[in-house]
Tab-separated table of C-alpha atoms and ligand atoms in Angstrom:
chain	number	residue	atom	x	y	z
A	1	MET	CA	21.712	-46.538	-29.814
A	2	PRO	CA	23.324	-43.409	-31.262
A	3	GLU	CA	25.946	-41.752	-29.109
A	4	PRO	CA	24.735	-38.453	-27.640
A	5	ARG	CA	26.457	-35.537	-29.314
A	6	PRO	CA	28.959	-33.761	-27.052
A	7	ALA	CA	27.574	-30.430	-25.907
A	8	ALA	CA	30.644	-28.617	-27.246
A	9	SER	CA	29.764	-29.542	-30.839
A	10	ILE	CA	26.385	-27.778	-30.640
A	11	SER	CA	27.046	-24.205	-31.612
A	12	PRO	CA	24.506	-21.789	-30.120
A	13	PRO	CA	22.692	-19.528	-32.573
A	14	THR	CA	24.200	-16.057	-32.564
A	15	GLN	CA	21.175	-14.425	-34.206
A	16	CYS	CA	17.423	-14.722	-33.732
A	17	GLN	CA	16.150	-16.989	-36.497
A	18	GLY	CA	13.419	-15.790	-38.821
A	19	SER	CA	13.271	-16.193	-42.587
A	20	GLY	CA	16.451	-14.233	-43.243
A	21	THR	CA	15.290	-11.135	-41.324
A	22	ASP	CA	17.953	-9.619	-39.075
A	23	TYR	CA	15.838	-9.399	-35.915
A	24	GLU	CA	19.015	-8.856	-33.894
A	25	ALA	CA	19.430	-5.460	-35.554
A	26	HIS	CA	16.348	-4.218	-33.658
A	27	PHE	CA	17.893	-5.118	-30.320
A	28	ARG	CA	21.294	-3.702	-31.210
A	29	GLY	CA	19.575	-0.539	-32.472
A	30	ALA	CA	17.584	-0.135	-29.259
A	31	LEU	CA	20.759	-0.499	-27.197
A	32	GLU	CA	22.629	1.968	-29.391
A	33	ARG	CA	19.856	4.515	-28.824
A	34	LEU	CA	20.253	4.057	-25.073
A	35	HIS	CA	24.020	4.516	-25.352
A	36	GLY	CA	23.425	7.611	-27.522
A	37	GLU	CA	21.167	9.102	-24.835
A	38	ARG	CA	23.850	8.280	-22.233
A	39	ARG	CA	21.418	6.200	-20.210
A	40	TYR	CA	22.622	2.665	-20.832
A	41	ARG	CA	22.744	1.070	-17.394
A	42	VAL	CA	25.595	-1.014	-16.018
A	43	PHE	CA	25.055	-2.988	-12.827
A	44	ALA	CA	27.961	-3.575	-10.483
A	45	ASP	CA	28.602	-7.251	-9.665
A	46	ILE	CA	28.291	-7.339	-5.882
A	47	GLU	CA	28.122	-10.003	-3.192
A	48	ARG	CA	26.911	-8.873	0.212
A	49	ILE	CA	28.683	-10.275	3.260
A	50	ALA	CA	26.256	-11.452	5.957
A	51	GLY	CA	27.128	-9.954	9.321
A	52	ARG	CA	29.252	-7.128	7.910
A	53	PHE	CA	26.570	-4.793	6.504
A	54	PRO	CA	27.171	-2.437	4.618
A	55	ILE	CA	30.393	-4.102	3.400
A	56	ALA	CA	30.261	-6.232	0.251
A	57	HIS	CA	32.574	-7.840	-2.269
A	58	TRP	CA	32.765	-6.162	-5.666
A	59	ARG	CA	33.807	-8.399	-8.549
A	60	ARG	CA	35.478	-6.253	-11.182
A	61	PRO	CA	35.029	-6.940	-14.885
A	62	ASP	CA	38.481	-8.675	-14.901
A	63	GLY	CA	37.279	-11.078	-12.180
A	64	ALA	CA	39.341	-9.599	-9.312
A	65	THR	CA	37.356	-8.885	-6.143
A	66	SER	CA	37.711	-6.174	-3.530
A	67	GLU	CA	35.744	-4.931	-0.513
A	68	ILE	CA	33.477	-1.947	-0.910
A	69	THR	CA	31.038	0.042	1.236
A	70	VAL	CA	27.497	0.070	-0.133
A	71	TRP	CA	25.687	3.406	0.293
A	72	CYS	CA	22.616	2.786	-1.886
A	73	SER	CA	20.902	-0.326	-0.565
A	74	ASN	CA	17.158	-0.294	0.030
A	75	ASP	CA	17.662	-2.948	2.707
A	76	TYR	CA	17.391	0.191	4.813
A	77	LEU	CA	17.899	-1.399	8.212
A	78	GLY	CA	20.122	-4.318	7.219
A	79	MET	CA	17.310	-6.708	8.189
A	80	GLY	CA	18.288	-9.008	5.304
A	81	GLN	CA	21.230	-10.072	7.463
A	82	HIS	CA	19.546	-9.973	10.858
A	83	PRO	CA	20.258	-13.235	12.750
A	84	GLU	CA	16.553	-13.829	13.579
A	85	VAL	CA	15.579	-13.355	9.928
A	86	VAL	CA	18.349	-15.576	8.574
A	87	ALA	CA	17.521	-18.233	11.204
A	88	ALA	CA	13.826	-18.211	10.243
A	89	LEU	CA	14.751	-18.661	6.591
A	90	THR	CA	17.247	-21.483	7.069
A	91	GLU	CA	15.143	-23.336	9.637
A	92	THR	CA	12.041	-23.174	7.406
A	93	ALA	CA	13.983	-24.191	4.282
A	94	ARG	CA	15.307	-27.242	6.133
A	95	ARG	CA	11.799	-28.101	7.291
A	96	CYS	CA	9.788	-27.260	4.133
A	97	GLY	CA	12.345	-27.223	1.308
A	98	VAL	CA	12.896	-24.380	-1.107
A	99	GLY	CA	9.998	-23.764	-3.509
A	100	ALA	CA	6.307	-23.152	-2.846
A	101	GLY	CA	5.319	-25.944	-5.214
A	102	GLY	CA	3.189	-23.844	-7.507
A	103	THR	CA	0.564	-21.164	-7.628
A	104	ARG	CA	-1.728	-21.004	-4.619
A	105	ASN	CA	-4.566	-22.043	-6.933
A	106	ILE	CA	-2.731	-25.272	-7.763
A	107	ALA	CA	-0.686	-26.046	-4.661
A	108	GLY	CA	-2.679	-24.367	-1.892
A	109	ASN	CA	-1.390	-21.993	0.764
A	110	THR	CA	1.722	-22.705	2.781
A	111	SER	CA	1.320	-22.162	6.505
A	112	PRO	CA	4.182	-19.601	6.743
A	113	LEU	CA	2.456	-17.513	4.075
A	114	VAL	CA	-0.878	-17.592	5.939
A	115	ASP	CA	0.934	-16.560	9.141
A	116	LEU	CA	2.716	-13.752	7.279
A	117	GLU	CA	-0.563	-12.370	5.922
A	118	ARG	CA	-2.028	-12.313	9.454
A	119	GLU	CA	1.101	-10.556	10.718
A	120	LEU	CA	0.825	-7.886	8.014
A	121	ALA	CA	-2.898	-7.338	8.580
A	122	ASP	CA	-2.115	-6.799	12.265
A	123	LEU	CA	0.773	-4.427	11.428
A	124	HIS	CA	-1.570	-2.115	9.549
A	125	GLY	CA	-4.675	-2.662	11.704
A	126	LYS	CA	-6.635	-4.193	8.817
A	127	GLU	CA	-8.879	-7.249	8.578
A	128	ALA	CA	-6.738	-9.053	6.022
A	129	GLY	CA	-3.499	-9.117	4.068
A	130	LEU	CA	-2.603	-10.623	0.705
A	131	VAL	CA	0.990	-11.373	-0.278
A	132	PHE	CA	2.375	-11.152	-3.826
A	133	THR	CA	5.754	-12.047	-5.299
A	134	SER	CA	6.952	-8.419	-5.203
A	135	GLY	CA	5.852	-4.915	-4.304
A	136	TYR	CA	5.718	-4.171	-8.015
A	137	VAL	CA	3.230	-6.996	-8.599
A	138	SER	CA	1.152	-6.023	-5.571
A	139	ASN	CA	0.650	-2.513	-7.005
A	140	GLN	CA	0.117	-3.609	-10.558
A	141	ALA	CA	-2.346	-6.347	-9.557
A	142	GLY	CA	-3.879	-4.538	-6.580
A	143	ILE	CA	-4.711	-1.217	-8.217
A	144	SER	CA	-5.899	-2.715	-11.494
A	145	THR	CA	-8.148	-5.311	-9.859
A	146	ILE	CA	-9.617	-3.003	-7.224
A	147	ALA	CA	-10.425	-0.317	-9.804
A	148	LYS	CA	-11.893	-2.816	-12.270
A	149	LEU	CA	-14.253	-4.148	-9.599
A	150	ILE	CA	-15.633	-0.668	-8.796
A	151	PRO	CA	-18.250	0.359	-11.363
A	152	ASP	CA	-17.250	3.368	-13.516
A	153	CYS	CA	-14.225	4.020	-11.304
A	154	LEU	CA	-12.228	7.202	-11.807
A	155	ILE	CA	-8.622	6.908	-10.605
A	156	LEU	CA	-6.924	9.988	-9.179
A	157	SER	CA	-3.182	9.389	-9.262
A	158	ASP	CA	-0.300	11.467	-7.854
A	159	ALA	CA	2.006	12.771	-10.614
A	160	LEU	CA	5.089	11.180	-9.053
A	161	ASN	CA	3.663	7.717	-8.447
A	162	HIS	CA	5.991	4.760	-9.028
A	163	ASN	CA	5.924	2.903	-12.321
A	164	SER	CA	4.224	-0.123	-10.684
A	165	MET	CA	1.272	2.097	-9.705
A	166	ILE	CA	1.109	3.673	-13.154
A	167	GLU	CA	1.007	0.161	-14.640
A	168	GLY	CA	-1.762	-0.767	-12.189
A	169	VAL	CA	-3.768	2.257	-13.308
A	170	ARG	CA	-3.131	1.451	-16.970
A	171	HIS	CA	-4.081	-2.225	-16.593
A	172	SER	CA	-7.370	-1.284	-14.918
A	173	GLY	CA	-8.562	0.296	-18.159
A	174	CYS	CA	-10.349	2.908	-16.015
A	175	GLU	CA	-10.412	6.632	-16.653
A	176	LYS	CA	-7.683	8.468	-14.735
A	177	ARG	CA	-6.734	11.998	-13.747
A	178	VAL	CA	-3.263	12.877	-12.512
A	179	PHE	CA	-3.046	15.407	-9.672
A	180	ARG	CA	0.026	17.563	-9.170
A	181	HIS	CA	2.433	15.980	-6.734
A	182	ASN	CA	1.144	16.255	-3.132
A	183	ASP	CA	-1.134	19.140	-4.237
A	184	LEU	CA	-4.259	18.997	-2.067
A	185	ALA	CA	-5.979	21.888	-3.857
A	186	HIS	CA	-5.571	20.199	-7.233
A	187	LEU	CA	-6.792	16.874	-5.844
A	188	GLU	CA	-9.853	18.584	-4.382
A	189	GLU	CA	-10.568	20.279	-7.724
A	190	LEU	CA	-10.544	16.870	-9.424
A	191	LEU	CA	-12.748	15.355	-6.717
A	192	ILE	CA	-15.299	18.180	-7.107
A	193	ALA	CA	-15.289	17.685	-10.885
A	194	ALA	CA	-15.918	13.957	-10.345
A	195	ALA	CA	-18.904	14.591	-8.059
A	196	GLY	CA	-21.180	11.578	-7.727
A	197	ARG	CA	-18.673	9.206	-9.311
A	198	ASN	CA	-16.783	6.351	-7.691
A	199	ALA	CA	-13.182	7.429	-7.252
A	200	LEU	CA	-9.965	5.778	-6.074
A	201	ILE	CA	-7.059	7.989	-4.929
A	202	VAL	CA	-3.680	6.269	-5.391
A	203	PHE	CA	-0.572	7.763	-3.811
A	204	GLU	CA	2.642	7.012	-1.931
A	205	SER	CA	3.697	8.021	1.570
A	206	VAL	CA	7.482	8.433	1.108
A	207	TYR	CA	8.512	9.316	-2.446
A	208	SER	CA	11.771	7.487	-2.877
A	209	MET	CA	13.681	9.753	-5.250
A	210	ASP	CA	13.046	13.169	-3.638
A	211	GLY	CA	12.514	11.734	-0.145
A	212	ASP	CA	9.414	13.845	0.532
A	213	VAL	CA	6.270	12.739	2.348
A	214	ALA	CA	2.594	12.876	1.374
A	215	PRO	CA	0.054	14.628	3.621
A	216	VAL	CA	-1.646	11.273	4.222
A	217	GLY	CA	-4.198	12.525	6.785
A	218	ALA	CA	-5.230	15.488	4.625
A	219	ILE	CA	-5.662	13.256	1.563
A	220	CYS	CA	-7.822	10.897	3.657
A	221	ALA	CA	-9.886	13.890	4.815
A	222	LEU	CA	-10.549	14.858	1.180
A	223	ALA	CA	-11.415	11.260	0.337
A	224	GLU	CA	-13.884	11.156	3.229
A	225	ARG	CA	-15.443	14.505	2.234
A	226	TYR	CA	-15.956	13.487	-1.398
A	227	GLY	CA	-16.653	9.775	-0.910
A	228	ALA	CA	-13.486	8.430	-2.543
A	229	MET	CA	-11.442	5.341	-1.647
A	230	THR	CA	-7.723	5.565	-0.799
A	231	TYR	CA	-4.839	3.283	-1.861
A	232	LEU	CA	-1.501	4.113	-0.223
A	233	ASP	CA	1.923	2.735	-1.224
A	234	GLU	CA	4.083	2.605	1.931
A	235	VAL	CA	6.942	0.737	0.226
A	236	HIS	CA	9.641	3.160	1.411
A	237	ALA	CA	8.142	3.533	4.887
A	238	VAL	CA	7.159	0.096	6.213
A	239	GLY	CA	9.478	-1.081	8.959
A	240	LEU	CA	10.967	2.433	9.100
A	241	TYR	CA	8.247	4.748	10.466
A	242	GLY	CA	5.528	4.390	13.085
A	243	ARG	CA	5.725	2.900	16.572
A	244	ARG	CA	5.630	-0.684	15.222
A	245	GLY	CA	6.992	-0.025	11.722
A	246	GLY	CA	3.542	0.362	10.140
A	247	GLY	CA	4.749	3.322	8.050
A	248	ILE	CA	3.854	6.999	7.752
A	249	ALA	CA	0.125	6.325	8.200
A	250	GLU	CA	0.893	4.729	11.566
A	251	ARG	CA	3.286	7.544	12.517
A	252	ASP	CA	0.603	10.122	11.676
A	253	GLY	CA	-2.158	8.167	13.473
A	254	VAL	CA	-4.265	7.776	10.312
A	255	MET	CA	-3.847	4.087	9.405
A	256	HIS	CA	-7.532	3.388	10.049
A	257	ARG	CA	-8.521	6.109	7.559
A	258	VAL	CA	-6.634	4.571	4.607
A	259	ASP	CA	-8.638	1.886	2.783
A	260	VAL	CA	-5.737	-0.068	1.251
A	261	ILE	CA	-2.154	-0.017	2.524
A	262	GLU	CA	0.398	-1.590	0.202
A	263	GLY	CA	3.970	-2.448	1.123
A	264	THR	CA	7.061	-4.431	0.257
A	265	LEU	CA	8.942	-7.090	2.175
A	266	ALA	CA	12.105	-6.243	0.224
A	267	LYS	CA	13.258	-2.927	1.661
A	268	GLY	CA	12.776	-2.133	5.363
A	269	PHE	CA	12.052	-5.825	6.027
A	270	GLY	CA	15.099	-6.972	4.037
A	271	CYS	CA	13.521	-9.954	2.216
A	272	VAL	CA	11.428	-10.118	-0.974
A	273	GLY	CA	7.708	-9.971	-1.797
A	274	GLY	CA	4.916	-7.410	-1.629
A	275	TYR	CA	1.448	-7.143	-0.139
A	276	ILE	CA	-1.777	-5.270	0.297
A	277	THR	CA	-3.742	-5.006	3.536
A	278	ALA	CA	-7.390	-3.946	3.625
A	279	SER	CA	-10.865	-5.279	4.430
A	280	ALA	CA	-11.393	-9.028	4.242
A	281	ALA	CA	-13.769	-8.633	1.279
A	282	LEU	CA	-11.337	-6.486	-0.702
A	283	CYS	CA	-8.396	-8.870	-0.187
A	284	ASP	CA	-10.580	-11.861	-1.017
A	285	ALA	CA	-11.771	-10.152	-4.210
A	286	VAL	CA	-8.199	-9.364	-5.322
A	287	ARG	CA	-7.178	-12.959	-4.477
A	288	SER	CA	-10.048	-14.199	-6.616
A	289	PHE	CA	-9.723	-11.896	-9.640
A	290	ALA	CA	-6.089	-10.724	-10.047
A	291	PRO	CA	-4.261	-12.691	-12.768
A	292	ALA	CA	-0.860	-11.625	-11.377
A	293	PHE	CA	-1.855	-13.318	-8.124
A	294	ILE	CA	-3.624	-16.364	-9.548
A	295	PHE	CA	-1.224	-17.430	-12.283
A	296	THR	CA	2.186	-17.217	-10.622
A	297	THR	CA	3.985	-19.392	-8.102
A	298	ALA	CA	3.611	-18.222	-4.513
A	299	LEU	CA	6.418	-16.817	-2.402
A	300	PRO	CA	8.486	-19.740	-0.967
A	301	PRO	CA	7.668	-20.705	2.638
A	302	ALA	CA	11.209	-19.944	3.853
A	303	ILE	CA	10.989	-16.396	2.483
A	304	ALA	CA	7.546	-15.963	4.058
A	305	ALA	CA	8.909	-17.133	7.410
A	306	ALA	CA	11.927	-14.801	7.135
A	307	ALA	CA	9.708	-11.851	6.237
A	308	ARG	CA	7.398	-12.610	9.149
A	309	ALA	CA	10.360	-12.783	11.521
A	310	SER	CA	11.489	-9.387	10.253
A	311	VAL	CA	8.030	-7.813	10.605
A	312	ARG	CA	7.628	-9.263	14.120
A	313	TYR	CA	11.080	-8.093	15.170
A	314	LEU	CA	10.500	-4.539	13.928
A	315	LYS	CA	7.096	-4.384	15.621
A	316	ARG	CA	8.775	-4.739	18.995
A	317	SER	CA	12.127	-3.011	18.404
A	318	SER	CA	12.457	0.678	17.579
A	319	ALA	CA	16.245	0.768	18.086
A	320	GLU	CA	16.901	0.224	14.360
A	321	ARG	CA	14.387	2.929	13.355
A	322	ASP	CA	15.932	5.432	15.768
A	323	ALA	CA	19.505	4.671	14.649
A	324	HIS	CA	18.411	4.872	11.004
A	325	GLN	CA	16.981	8.365	11.419
A	326	ARG	CA	19.997	9.489	13.459
A	327	GLN	CA	22.571	8.276	10.909
A	328	ALA	CA	20.581	9.695	7.978
A	329	ALA	CA	20.473	13.101	9.712
A	330	ARG	CA	24.207	12.945	10.457
A	331	THR	CA	24.994	12.020	6.839
A	332	LYS	CA	22.914	14.920	5.512
A	333	ALA	CA	24.552	17.349	7.948
A	334	ALA	CA	28.076	16.223	7.000
A	335	LEU	CA	27.449	16.442	3.248
A	336	GLU	CA	25.710	19.822	3.555
A	337	ALA	CA	28.555	21.196	5.662
A	338	ALA	CA	30.954	20.154	2.877
A	339	GLY	CA	28.961	22.243	0.371
A	340	LEU	CA	27.612	19.263	-1.550
A	341	PRO	CA	24.221	19.719	-3.272
A	342	VAL	CA	22.030	17.651	-0.945
A	343	LEU	CA	18.342	17.937	-1.764
A	344	PRO	CA	16.640	18.758	1.571
A	345	THR	CA	14.367	15.893	2.654
A	346	ASP	CA	12.294	15.022	5.717
A	347	THR	CA	13.190	11.353	5.464
A	348	HIS	CA	16.044	8.849	5.436
A	349	ILE	CA	16.733	9.419	1.725
A	350	VAL	CA	19.713	11.627	0.851
A	351	PRO	CA	19.729	12.713	-2.814
A	352	VAL	CA	22.920	14.475	-3.963
A	353	MET	CA	22.183	16.314	-7.190
A	354	VAL	CA	24.404	16.090	-10.283
A	355	GLY	CA	22.024	17.174	-13.068
A	356	ASP	CA	23.706	15.349	-15.955
A	357	ALA	CA	23.474	11.646	-16.880
A	358	GLU	CA	27.057	11.214	-18.042
A	359	LEU	CA	28.574	13.071	-15.104
A	360	CYS	CA	26.371	11.148	-12.700
A	361	LYS	CA	27.690	7.854	-14.049
A	362	ALA	CA	31.256	9.196	-14.058
A	363	ALA	CA	30.898	10.204	-10.399
A	364	ALA	CA	29.550	6.759	-9.457
A	365	ASP	CA	32.377	5.010	-11.371
A	366	HIS	CA	34.997	7.234	-9.740
A	367	LEU	CA	33.597	6.598	-6.250
A	368	LEU	CA	33.699	2.851	-6.805
A	369	GLU	CA	37.117	2.620	-8.430
A	370	ARG	CA	38.960	5.246	-6.406
A	371	HIS	CA	37.171	5.117	-3.036
A	372	ALA	CA	35.570	1.630	-2.885
A	373	ILE	CA	32.183	3.303	-2.340
A	374	TYR	CA	29.178	2.025	-4.240
A	375	ILE	CA	26.327	4.427	-5.066
A	376	GLN	CA	24.296	3.573	-8.151
A	377	PRO	CA	23.717	6.633	-10.408
A	378	ILE	CA	20.046	7.541	-10.815
A	379	ASN	CA	19.213	8.697	-14.323
A	380	TYR	CA	16.176	9.169	-16.583
A	381	PRO	CA	13.547	7.646	-16.667
A	382	THR	CA	13.762	6.971	-12.916
A	383	VAL	CA	14.073	10.756	-12.439
A	384	PRO	CA	13.398	13.607	-14.934
A	385	ARG	CA	16.302	14.564	-17.220
A	386	GLY	CA	18.440	17.310	-15.688
A	387	THR	CA	17.793	16.000	-12.148
A	388	GLU	CA	20.195	13.046	-12.288
A	389	ARG	CA	21.581	12.280	-8.856
A	390	LEU	CA	23.372	9.998	-6.456
A	391	ARG	CA	20.750	8.576	-4.119
A	392	ILE	CA	22.353	7.809	-0.783
A	393	THR	CA	20.617	5.611	1.779
A	394	PRO	CA	22.389	5.598	5.150
A	395	SER	CA	21.550	2.706	7.471
A	396	PRO	CA	22.027	2.212	11.223
A	397	PHE	CA	25.355	0.564	10.308
A	398	HIS	CA	26.835	3.558	8.476
A	399	ASP	CA	28.768	4.891	11.471
A	400	GLU	CA	30.611	8.193	11.945
A	401	ALA	CA	33.849	6.904	10.376
A	402	ARG	CA	31.987	5.751	7.266
A	403	ILE	CA	30.114	9.076	7.044
A	404	ALA	CA	33.441	10.937	7.250
A	405	ALA	CA	34.947	8.684	4.557
A	406	LEU	CA	31.907	9.199	2.318
A	407	THR	CA	32.063	12.977	2.736
A	408	ALA	CA	35.782	13.107	1.867
A	409	ALA	CA	35.278	10.808	-1.139
A	410	LEU	CA	32.387	12.891	-2.488
A	411	VAL	CA	34.331	16.145	-2.077
A	412	GLU	CA	37.327	14.639	-3.929
A	413	THR	CA	34.994	13.355	-6.675
A	414	TRP	CA	33.230	16.724	-6.991
A	415	ASP	CA	36.642	18.444	-7.281
A	416	THR	CA	38.057	15.933	-9.787
A	417	LEU	CA	35.012	16.041	-12.080
A	418	ASP	CA	34.336	19.729	-11.446
A	419	LEU	CA	30.725	19.060	-10.455
A	420	PRO	CA	28.451	21.908	-9.310
A	421	ARG	CA	28.312	22.634	-5.571
A	422	ALA	CA	25.157	23.317	-3.576
A	423	GLY	CA	25.163	27.078	-4.246
A	424	ALA	CA	25.237	26.665	-8.029
A	425	VAL	CA	22.707	23.793	-8.180
A	426	PHE	CA	20.062	25.370	-5.971
A	427	ALA	CA	20.534	28.883	-7.401
A	428	GLN	CA	19.879	27.436	-10.882
A	429	ALA	CA	16.806	25.549	-9.652
A	430	ALA	CA	15.396	28.753	-8.142
A	431	GLU	CA	15.675	30.685	-11.450
B	1	LIG	N1	6.460	1.040	-4.981
B	1	LIG	C1	7.465	1.934	-4.926
B	1	LIG	C2	7.148	3.332	-4.544
B	1	LIG	C3	8.791	1.546	-5.222
B	1	LIG	O1	9.782	2.443	-5.167
B	1	LIG	C4	9.055	0.193	-5.553
B	1	LIG	C5	10.426	-0.278	-5.836
B	1	LIG	O2	11.414	0.368	-5.648
B	1	LIG	C6	7.987	-0.689	-5.611
B	1	LIG	C7	6.703	-0.240	-5.328
B	1	LIG	C8	8.205	-2.107	-5.964
B	1	LIG	O3	8.577	-2.848	-4.838
B	1	LIG	P1	9.430	-4.185	-4.982
B	1	LIG	O4	10.860	-3.766	-5.101
B	1	LIG	O5	9.111	-4.970	-3.775
B	1	LIG	O6	8.952	-4.845	-6.245
């Protein structure tokens, strides 16, 4: 029998193979264009420390590690480290193992996933829930499948909808009209023009980059008047708003008027996965027709159990929601008092405007290296060019000392890089 060749003697290909064509040049070229536009992204190498939220280890490019404070996590309440959530995950993994064993079509449902869907349906006061592998997939699959199943459906989509919703609209193949962001008059105009046609209004509750909130009840009222259906993304609101964490629609008392409520298990609930909740027939139809549901492995049972523990916990406890709002308000007040250009928001999101991609990255690098504070820069295409920013997300665990340290670090960074203060930024915007 021939000796197996030692792995070290197999040299990996350094170029894509293909009849002498330099395919690699296309990839290098694409990356160079990104560098040229100053929007090549670098991700910090971070390891969160369970029980010490928002502290994490940062591994520098040279391999050395140091402790940092994270100020940009979307695990808004730190539920990813909550003892009940971690216990549900570890106990279920010990009992059921790690993977789900396949797609639900092939391997069936796992009981924790069925329980999670019931929990989510109850959270939003709907007949049924359907869980996907992420919030992105739930939007992409949910919107496209729902719209495809409605004859001659016209989709009315808010101008600032998330990429996952835009992809859902695109994949539906249906005609669409985009209404100006949160503009009820424009939406009504489009509904009048669509008279007699089936229409689906897709929108978010909390818009995550500007931190503003949709008039959910008023949009539902228009939908009712003109016979349209509503699909609401509550990704940045579930767990965080409403008496039981059902989101803005629950807070505003209009959950029953929204046809489809979509959410994530990855942000307020601190785990991973996404879902829709709606009528039993709608969820069953999406389950039966959405390729992104049918042809991918289900969420693992341990994750489903952890997510359910998080949802259940936040249904009964408002302490985290209250502390979250309080610390976000205190952070905004401290940064505003220091003259930093904080975009005013009604929510937990604290955008500090920079207005230039390179400076935004320089500010983030400086904060990390000099102050051990991690805030990922937000550049185009996540936000329009010229509105680059640091997006700060205070949690219940960002206490007064951390807020003071953040404020001092930002002021020092603004001084060092000569970044525009609030007066200059907002005066320019008003011109
Ligand atoms: N919807 C909105 C509005 C989002 O901002 C995001 C992600 O940030 C998603 C959906 C996707 O959710 P997930 O991260 O669970 O894929």
